[in-house]
C-alpha atoms as one frame of an Amber mdcrd trajectory, in Angstrom:
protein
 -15.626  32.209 -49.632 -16.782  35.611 -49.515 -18.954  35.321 -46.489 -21.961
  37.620 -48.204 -25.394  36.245 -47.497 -27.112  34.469 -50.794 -30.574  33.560
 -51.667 -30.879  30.541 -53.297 -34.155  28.366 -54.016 -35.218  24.874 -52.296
 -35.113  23.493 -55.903 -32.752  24.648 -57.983 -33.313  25.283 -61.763 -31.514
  23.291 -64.151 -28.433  25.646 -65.443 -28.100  27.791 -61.362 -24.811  27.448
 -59.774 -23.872  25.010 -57.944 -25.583  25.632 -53.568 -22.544  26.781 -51.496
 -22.415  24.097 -48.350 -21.845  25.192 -44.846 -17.860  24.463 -45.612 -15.099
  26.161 -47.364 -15.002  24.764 -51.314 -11.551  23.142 -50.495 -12.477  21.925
 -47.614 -15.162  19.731 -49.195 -12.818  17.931 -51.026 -12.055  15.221 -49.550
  -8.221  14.800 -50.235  -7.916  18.341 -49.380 -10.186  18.049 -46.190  -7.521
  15.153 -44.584  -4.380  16.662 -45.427  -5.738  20.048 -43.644  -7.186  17.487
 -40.318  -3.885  16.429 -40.093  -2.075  19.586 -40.227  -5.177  21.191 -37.855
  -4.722  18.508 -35.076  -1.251  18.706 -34.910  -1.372  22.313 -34.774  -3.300
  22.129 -30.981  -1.205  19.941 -30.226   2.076  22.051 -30.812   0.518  24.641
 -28.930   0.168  22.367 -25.757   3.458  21.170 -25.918   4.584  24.867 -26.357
   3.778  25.801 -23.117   4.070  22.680 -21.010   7.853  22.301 -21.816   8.768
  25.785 -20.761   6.338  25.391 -17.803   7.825  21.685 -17.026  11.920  23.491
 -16.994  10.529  26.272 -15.020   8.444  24.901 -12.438  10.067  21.337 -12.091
  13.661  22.431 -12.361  13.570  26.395 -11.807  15.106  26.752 -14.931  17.583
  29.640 -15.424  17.284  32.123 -18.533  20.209  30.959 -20.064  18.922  27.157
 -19.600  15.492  28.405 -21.053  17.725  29.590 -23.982  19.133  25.806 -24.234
  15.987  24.139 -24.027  14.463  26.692 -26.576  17.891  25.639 -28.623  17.937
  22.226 -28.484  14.417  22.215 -30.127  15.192  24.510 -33.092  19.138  23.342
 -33.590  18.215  20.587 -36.006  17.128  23.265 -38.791  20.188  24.520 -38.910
  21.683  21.123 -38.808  19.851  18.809 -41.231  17.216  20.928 -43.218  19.754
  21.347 -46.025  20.535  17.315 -46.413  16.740  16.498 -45.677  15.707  18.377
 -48.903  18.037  17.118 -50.757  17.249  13.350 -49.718  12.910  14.244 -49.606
  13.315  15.437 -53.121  14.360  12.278 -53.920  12.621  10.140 -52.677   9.494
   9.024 -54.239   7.095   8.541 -50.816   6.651  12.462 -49.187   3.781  11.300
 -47.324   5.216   8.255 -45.717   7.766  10.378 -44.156   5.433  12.595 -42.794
   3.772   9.520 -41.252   6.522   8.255 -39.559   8.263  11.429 -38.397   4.486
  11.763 -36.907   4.564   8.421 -34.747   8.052   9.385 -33.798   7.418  12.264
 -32.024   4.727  10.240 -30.482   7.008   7.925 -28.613   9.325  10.867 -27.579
   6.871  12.809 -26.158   5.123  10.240 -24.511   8.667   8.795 -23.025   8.476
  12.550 -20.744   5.741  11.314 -18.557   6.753   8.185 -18.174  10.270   9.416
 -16.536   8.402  12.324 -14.727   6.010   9.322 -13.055   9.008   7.391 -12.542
  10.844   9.846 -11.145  13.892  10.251 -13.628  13.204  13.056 -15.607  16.186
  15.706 -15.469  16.429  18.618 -17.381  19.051  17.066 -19.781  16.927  14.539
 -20.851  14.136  17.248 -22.100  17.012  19.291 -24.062  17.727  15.320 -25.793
  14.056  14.931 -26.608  13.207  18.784 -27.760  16.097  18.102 -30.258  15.359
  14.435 -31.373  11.701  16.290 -32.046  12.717  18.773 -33.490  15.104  16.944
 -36.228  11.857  14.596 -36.884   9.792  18.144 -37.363  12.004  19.066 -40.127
  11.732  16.033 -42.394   8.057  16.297 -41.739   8.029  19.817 -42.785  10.488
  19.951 -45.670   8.202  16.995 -47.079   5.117  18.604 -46.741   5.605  21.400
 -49.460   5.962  18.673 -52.235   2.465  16.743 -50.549   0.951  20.645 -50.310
   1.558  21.217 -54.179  -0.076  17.402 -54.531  -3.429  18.472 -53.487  -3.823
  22.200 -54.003  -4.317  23.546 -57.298  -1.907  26.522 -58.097  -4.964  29.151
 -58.370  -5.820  27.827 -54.861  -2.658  28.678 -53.230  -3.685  31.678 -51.192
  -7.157  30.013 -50.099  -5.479  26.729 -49.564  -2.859  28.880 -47.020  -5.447
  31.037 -45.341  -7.178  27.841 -44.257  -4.123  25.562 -43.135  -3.095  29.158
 -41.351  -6.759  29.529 -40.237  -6.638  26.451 -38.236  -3.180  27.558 -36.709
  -4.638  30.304 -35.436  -7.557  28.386 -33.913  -5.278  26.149 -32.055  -3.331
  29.712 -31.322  -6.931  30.082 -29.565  -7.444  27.223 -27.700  -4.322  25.419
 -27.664  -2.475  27.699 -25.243  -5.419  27.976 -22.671  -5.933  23.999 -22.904
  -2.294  23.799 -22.362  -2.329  26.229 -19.301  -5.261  24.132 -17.534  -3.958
  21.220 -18.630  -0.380  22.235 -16.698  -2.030  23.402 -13.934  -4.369  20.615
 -12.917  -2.566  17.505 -14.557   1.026  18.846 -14.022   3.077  19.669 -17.265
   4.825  16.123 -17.855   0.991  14.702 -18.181  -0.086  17.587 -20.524   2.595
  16.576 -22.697   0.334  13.093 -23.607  -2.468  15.571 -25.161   0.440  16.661
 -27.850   2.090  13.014 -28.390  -1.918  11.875 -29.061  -1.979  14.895 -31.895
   0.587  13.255 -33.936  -0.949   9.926 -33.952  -4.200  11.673 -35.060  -2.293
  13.491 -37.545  -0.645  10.224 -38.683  -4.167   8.753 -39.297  -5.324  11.488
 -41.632  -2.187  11.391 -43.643  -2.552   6.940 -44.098  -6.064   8.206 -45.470
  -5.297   9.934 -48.113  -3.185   8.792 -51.981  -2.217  11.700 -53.617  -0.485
  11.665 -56.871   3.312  13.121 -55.516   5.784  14.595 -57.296   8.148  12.375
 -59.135  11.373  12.059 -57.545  14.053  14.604 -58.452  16.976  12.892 -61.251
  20.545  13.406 -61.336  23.715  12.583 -59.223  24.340  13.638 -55.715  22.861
  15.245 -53.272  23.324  18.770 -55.090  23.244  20.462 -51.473  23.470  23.855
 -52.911  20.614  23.794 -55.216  18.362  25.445 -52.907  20.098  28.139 -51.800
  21.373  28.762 -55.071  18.274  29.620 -56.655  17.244  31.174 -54.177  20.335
  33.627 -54.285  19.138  34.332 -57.899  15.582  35.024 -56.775  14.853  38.811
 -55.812  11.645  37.979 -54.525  12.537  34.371 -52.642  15.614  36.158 -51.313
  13.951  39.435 -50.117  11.027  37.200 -48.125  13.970  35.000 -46.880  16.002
  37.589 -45.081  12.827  39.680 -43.947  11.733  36.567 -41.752  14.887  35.159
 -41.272  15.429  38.627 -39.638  12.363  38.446 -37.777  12.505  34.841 -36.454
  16.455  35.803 -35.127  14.759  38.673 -32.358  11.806  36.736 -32.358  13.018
  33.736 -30.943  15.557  35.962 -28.301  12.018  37.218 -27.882  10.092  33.492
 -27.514  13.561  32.374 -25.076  12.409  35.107 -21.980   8.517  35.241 -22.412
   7.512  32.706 -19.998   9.754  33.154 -17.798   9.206  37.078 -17.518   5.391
  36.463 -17.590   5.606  34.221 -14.800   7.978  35.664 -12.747   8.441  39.018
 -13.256   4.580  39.947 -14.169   3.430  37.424 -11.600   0.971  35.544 -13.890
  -0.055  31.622 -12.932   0.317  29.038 -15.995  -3.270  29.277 -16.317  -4.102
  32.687 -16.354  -1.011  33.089 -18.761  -2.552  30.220 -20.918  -6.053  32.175
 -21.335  -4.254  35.590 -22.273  -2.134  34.089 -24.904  -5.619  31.886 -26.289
  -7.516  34.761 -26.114  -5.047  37.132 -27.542  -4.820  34.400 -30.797  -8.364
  35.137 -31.547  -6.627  38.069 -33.804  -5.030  35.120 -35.616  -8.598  33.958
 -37.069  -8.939  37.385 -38.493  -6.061  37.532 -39.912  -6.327  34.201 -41.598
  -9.821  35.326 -42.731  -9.125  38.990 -44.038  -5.772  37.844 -46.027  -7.558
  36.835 -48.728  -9.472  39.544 -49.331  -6.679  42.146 -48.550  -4.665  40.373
 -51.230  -7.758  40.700 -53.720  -7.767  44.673 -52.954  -4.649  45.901 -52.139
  -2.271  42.983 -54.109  -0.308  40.291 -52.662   2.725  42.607 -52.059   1.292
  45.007 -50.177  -0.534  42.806 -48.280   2.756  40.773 -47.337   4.578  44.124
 -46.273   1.862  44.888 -43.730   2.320  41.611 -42.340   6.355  42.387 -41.819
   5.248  45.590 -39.635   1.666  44.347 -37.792   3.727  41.242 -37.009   6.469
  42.143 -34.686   5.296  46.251 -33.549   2.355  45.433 -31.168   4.972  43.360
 -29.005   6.712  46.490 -27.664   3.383  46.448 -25.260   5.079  43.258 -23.307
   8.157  44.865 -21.836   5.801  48.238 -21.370   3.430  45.959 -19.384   3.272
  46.885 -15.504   0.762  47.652 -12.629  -2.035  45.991 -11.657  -3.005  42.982
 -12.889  -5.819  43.793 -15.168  -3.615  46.395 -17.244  -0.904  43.958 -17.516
  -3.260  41.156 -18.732  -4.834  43.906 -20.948  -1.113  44.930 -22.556   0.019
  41.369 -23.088  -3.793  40.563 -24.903  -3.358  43.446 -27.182  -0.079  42.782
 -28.316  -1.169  38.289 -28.752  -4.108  39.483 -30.428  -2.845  41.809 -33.304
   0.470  40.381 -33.662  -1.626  37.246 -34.213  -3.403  39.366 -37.266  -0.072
  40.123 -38.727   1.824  36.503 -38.739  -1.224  35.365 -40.383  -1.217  38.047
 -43.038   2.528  37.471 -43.355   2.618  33.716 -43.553  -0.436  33.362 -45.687
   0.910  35.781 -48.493   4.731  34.867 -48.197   3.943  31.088 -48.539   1.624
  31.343 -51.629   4.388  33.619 -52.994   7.245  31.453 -52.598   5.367  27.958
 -53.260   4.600  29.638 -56.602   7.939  30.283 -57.485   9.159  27.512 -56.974
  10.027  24.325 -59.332   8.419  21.249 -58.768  11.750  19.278 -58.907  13.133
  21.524 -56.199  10.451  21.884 -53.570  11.885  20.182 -50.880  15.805  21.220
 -51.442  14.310  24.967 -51.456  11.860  24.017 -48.479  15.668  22.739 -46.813
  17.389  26.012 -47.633  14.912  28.286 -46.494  14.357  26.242 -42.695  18.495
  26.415 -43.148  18.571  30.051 -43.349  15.463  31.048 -41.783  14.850  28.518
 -38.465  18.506  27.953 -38.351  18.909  31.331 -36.832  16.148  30.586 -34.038
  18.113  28.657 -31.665  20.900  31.735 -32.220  17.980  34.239 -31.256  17.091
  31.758 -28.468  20.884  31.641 -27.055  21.210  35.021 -27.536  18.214  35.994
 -25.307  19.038  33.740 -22.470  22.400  35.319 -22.750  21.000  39.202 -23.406
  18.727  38.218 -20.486  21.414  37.096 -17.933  23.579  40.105 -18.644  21.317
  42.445 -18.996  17.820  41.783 -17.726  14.804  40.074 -19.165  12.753  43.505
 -20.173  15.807  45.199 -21.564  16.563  42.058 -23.661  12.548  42.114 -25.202
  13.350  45.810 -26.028  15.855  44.606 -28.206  14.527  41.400 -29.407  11.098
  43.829 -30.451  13.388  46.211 -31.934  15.398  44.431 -34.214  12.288  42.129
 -35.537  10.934  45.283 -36.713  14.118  45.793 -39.073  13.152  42.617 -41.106
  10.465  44.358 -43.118  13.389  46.577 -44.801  14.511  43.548 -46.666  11.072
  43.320 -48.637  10.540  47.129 -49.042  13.565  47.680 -50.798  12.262  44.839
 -53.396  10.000  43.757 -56.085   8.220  41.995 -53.470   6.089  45.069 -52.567
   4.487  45.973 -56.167   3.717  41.966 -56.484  -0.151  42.359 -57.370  -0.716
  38.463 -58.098   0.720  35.376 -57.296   3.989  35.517 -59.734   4.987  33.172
 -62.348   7.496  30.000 -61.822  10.891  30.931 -61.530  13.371  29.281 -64.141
C-alpha cells in the first residue's frame, strides 16, 4: 500500500474499485494473515530470548568474553552442522508445515526447562551452551522449511510486499522485543524472562495448525543429492554474489553480536534495562526500513536498492566503539547506530530475499535454503569465536573496530555483479 490518502464514497457505484481496509491487501487474506502471526509472534519472542541469555551468562555466571563467544557458538553451530542434510531431507518430505510445528513446541520445552533448573537451583553455564545448540538445530529445520511454506502462500508478484511485511513485523519486535526483554530481566530475573519466548513458539505453533496450504510436492530422485544446493548456487552470479556479501557480513557481524553486551554493560556502564530501551528504540529505524523498501525498489530498482542495504547495514555501527562520556552521548551514539543500521538490514533482507526466492526452483527450495544457512550462518559461530577470542587478546573496542570494518567489505561481492543493475525481480534460474 501506498499510504496516499483516498476519497472514496459511503456507497460505492457499481464498476469503483474495490474500498482499501485499514490492513495491508495480503494481510487480509486469511492464509497469508496466519502464516505472518506466526512468524510475527515468534519474532518478539526471539528478541526476548536474545537478550536474557547473554544477560543470564553475564550476570548469573560472570561470563568471560571468550565464554560469551561459546554461548553465542553453541546457538549458531548447528547451521553449519545440519542445514545442508535438513534441505535435502525438507525437500523431500511432503509435510513443510508440520515440521515447522514441531520444531516450534520443541523449543518450547527447552526453553522452558531454563527456569525450571534456575528455580531449582541447577542451572550451570554448560547446560545453557546444550540448550542454545539443541535450539538452534530445531531453528534450522524450521527455517529451511519455511521457504517451501513461504512460496505456498505468496504469489510470485507479491514477493517483495510479502517480505517487507514478514520483515516489518521483525522490526517491530526489534522495537519492543528488546525493551520487554530488558524489563523483563531486570524485574523477573533472566531465567523467568526466558518463559515469555518458550510461550512465542507455542503461539506460533497455533497459527501454523490453522492454516492448509497447498505445499510443494516432494522433490524425486535417489539420495540425498547434498550438493545440489550449493551447486546451483555456484552457477548463479546473482545467488552467489548475495551469498558471499552476507555471508561476509554475518562473519564480523557476529564477532560483532559476541562482545556487545558485554561491552555495553560493562565497559559503557549501561543496566539491562536501560540497554533494553536503547536497542528498542534504536529498532524503530527497522519499521522504516521495512516500509520504504518497497517503494525504493519501485524507483531506484531492486539492485540498487539491495546495494544500499550492504553499506547502511553495517557503517552506522562504527558509532559503538566511538561511544564514550557521559551517559546521554553514549546512549545517543549507540541509538543512532540501532536505529539506521535497523533501516539498512531491512532494506537488505527485504530485497535479497525476494531476489533469491525468485530464482530459485521449486524442487530445490529447501536444499538451496540448506546451502545458503551452510555458507552464510555457518560462519556466525566462527565470527562469534573469533570475537571472544579478538576480544580476550586484544580488547573488546579494538575487536568491534574490526568486526565493523570487515562487515563493510561484504558489499564488494554484490558491486562487482549483475546484482546491482537488477531493476525487477529476475526470472527462475534453470
Amino acid at each position: 500500500m501506498s499510504g496516499e490518502a483516498t476519497t472514496t464514497p459511503v456507497t460505492a457505484p457499481p464498476g469503483s474499485p474495490p474500498r482499501r481496509g485499514p490492513l495491508p491487501r495480503l494481510l487480509r487474506e486469511r492464509v497469508f494473515r496466519r502464516y505472518w502471526s506466526a512468524q510475527t509472534v515468534s519474532y518478539f519472542g526471539d528478541e526476548i530470548s536474545t537478550l536474557a541469555l547473554p544477560l543470564l551468562a553475564v550476570l548469573v555466571f560472570q561470563a568471560s568474553p571468550a565464554e560469551m563467544g561459546y554461548l553465542t557458538a553453541a546457538a549458531l553451530i548447528p547451521n553449519l552442522l545440519f542445514s545442508l542434510l535438513a534441505g535435502a531431507w525438507v525437500d523431500r518430505y511432503p509435510h513443510k508445515r508440520r515440521l515447522m510445528i514441531l520444531a516450534d513446541l520443541g523449543r518450547a520445552l527447552l526453553l522452558t526447562a531454563v527456569p525450571i533448573a534456575y528455580l531449582t537451583d541447577v542451572l550451570t553455564l554448560a547446560q545453557l551452551y546444550v540448550v542454545a545448540f539443541a535450539v538452534g538445530t530445531l531453528a534450522v529445520i524450521f527455517e529451511v522449511a519455511r521457504g517451501p511454506l513461504f512460496v505456498s502462500v505468496v504469489d510470485r508478484s507479491d514477493y517483495v510486499e510479502a517480505n517487507a511485511l514478514i520483515n516489518g513485523s521483525r522490526a517491530m519486535s526489534l522495537v519492543a522485543g528488546p525493551s520487554i526483554g530488558g524489563v523483563l530481566v531486570q524485574v523477573l530475573t533472566a531465567p523467568i524472562a526466558l518463559v515469555a519466548d518458550a510461550l512465542s513458539y507455542v503461539v506460533s505453533a497455533y497459527f501454523l495448525v490453522r492454516i492448509r496450504p497447498t505445499e510443494p510436492a516432494p522433490a524425486r530422485g535417489g539420495g540425498l543429492a547434498l550438493g545440489t544446493g550449493l551447486g546451483f548456487i555456484a552457477r548463479t552470479p546473482m545467488m552467489r554474489a548475495i551469498l558471499l556479501g552476507t555471508t561476509t557480513i554475518n562473519l564480523f557481524n557476529f564477532m560483532f553480536i559476541a562482545l556487545f553486551v558485554l561491552y555495553a554493560t560493562q565497559d559503557l556502564g549501561l543496566a539491562p534495562g536501560l540497554l533494553g530501551a536503547v536497542l528498542g528504540a534504536g529498532a524503530v529505524g527497522g519499521l522504516i526500513g521495512a516500509a520504504l523498501t518497497g517503494r525504493l525498489v519501485r524507483r531506484f530498482g531492486i539492485g540498487p536498492t539491495l546495494l544500499a542495504g550492504f553499506v547502511l547495514f553495517p557503517a552506522p555501527m562504527l558509532l559503538i566503539p566511538l561511544a564514550g562520556g557521559p551517559t546521554p552521548l553514549v546512549v545517543g551514539m549507540l541509538f543512532a547506530a540501532e536505529f539506521l543500521a535497523a533501516v539498512g538490514v531491512m532494506m537488505l533482507d527485504i530485497t535479497g530475499g525476494s531476489v533469491q526466492t525468485a530464482l530459485t526452483p521449486e524442487p530445490l527450495l529447501a536444499r538451496i535454503a540448506g546451502a545458503r544457512r551452510t555458507v552464510n550462518y555457518g560462519v556466525r559461530p566462527i565470527g562469534a569465536l573469533l570475537g571472544g577470542a579478538l576480544g580476550s587478546t586484544l580488547g573488546v573496542r579494538p575487536a568491534l573496530w574490526i568486526a565493523t570494518a570487515g562487515a563493510l567489505a561484504g558489499v564488494l561481492w554484490v558491486f562487482f555483479s549483475p546484482v546491482r543493475d537488477l531493476r525487477d525481480l529476475p526470472d527462475r534460474a534453470d
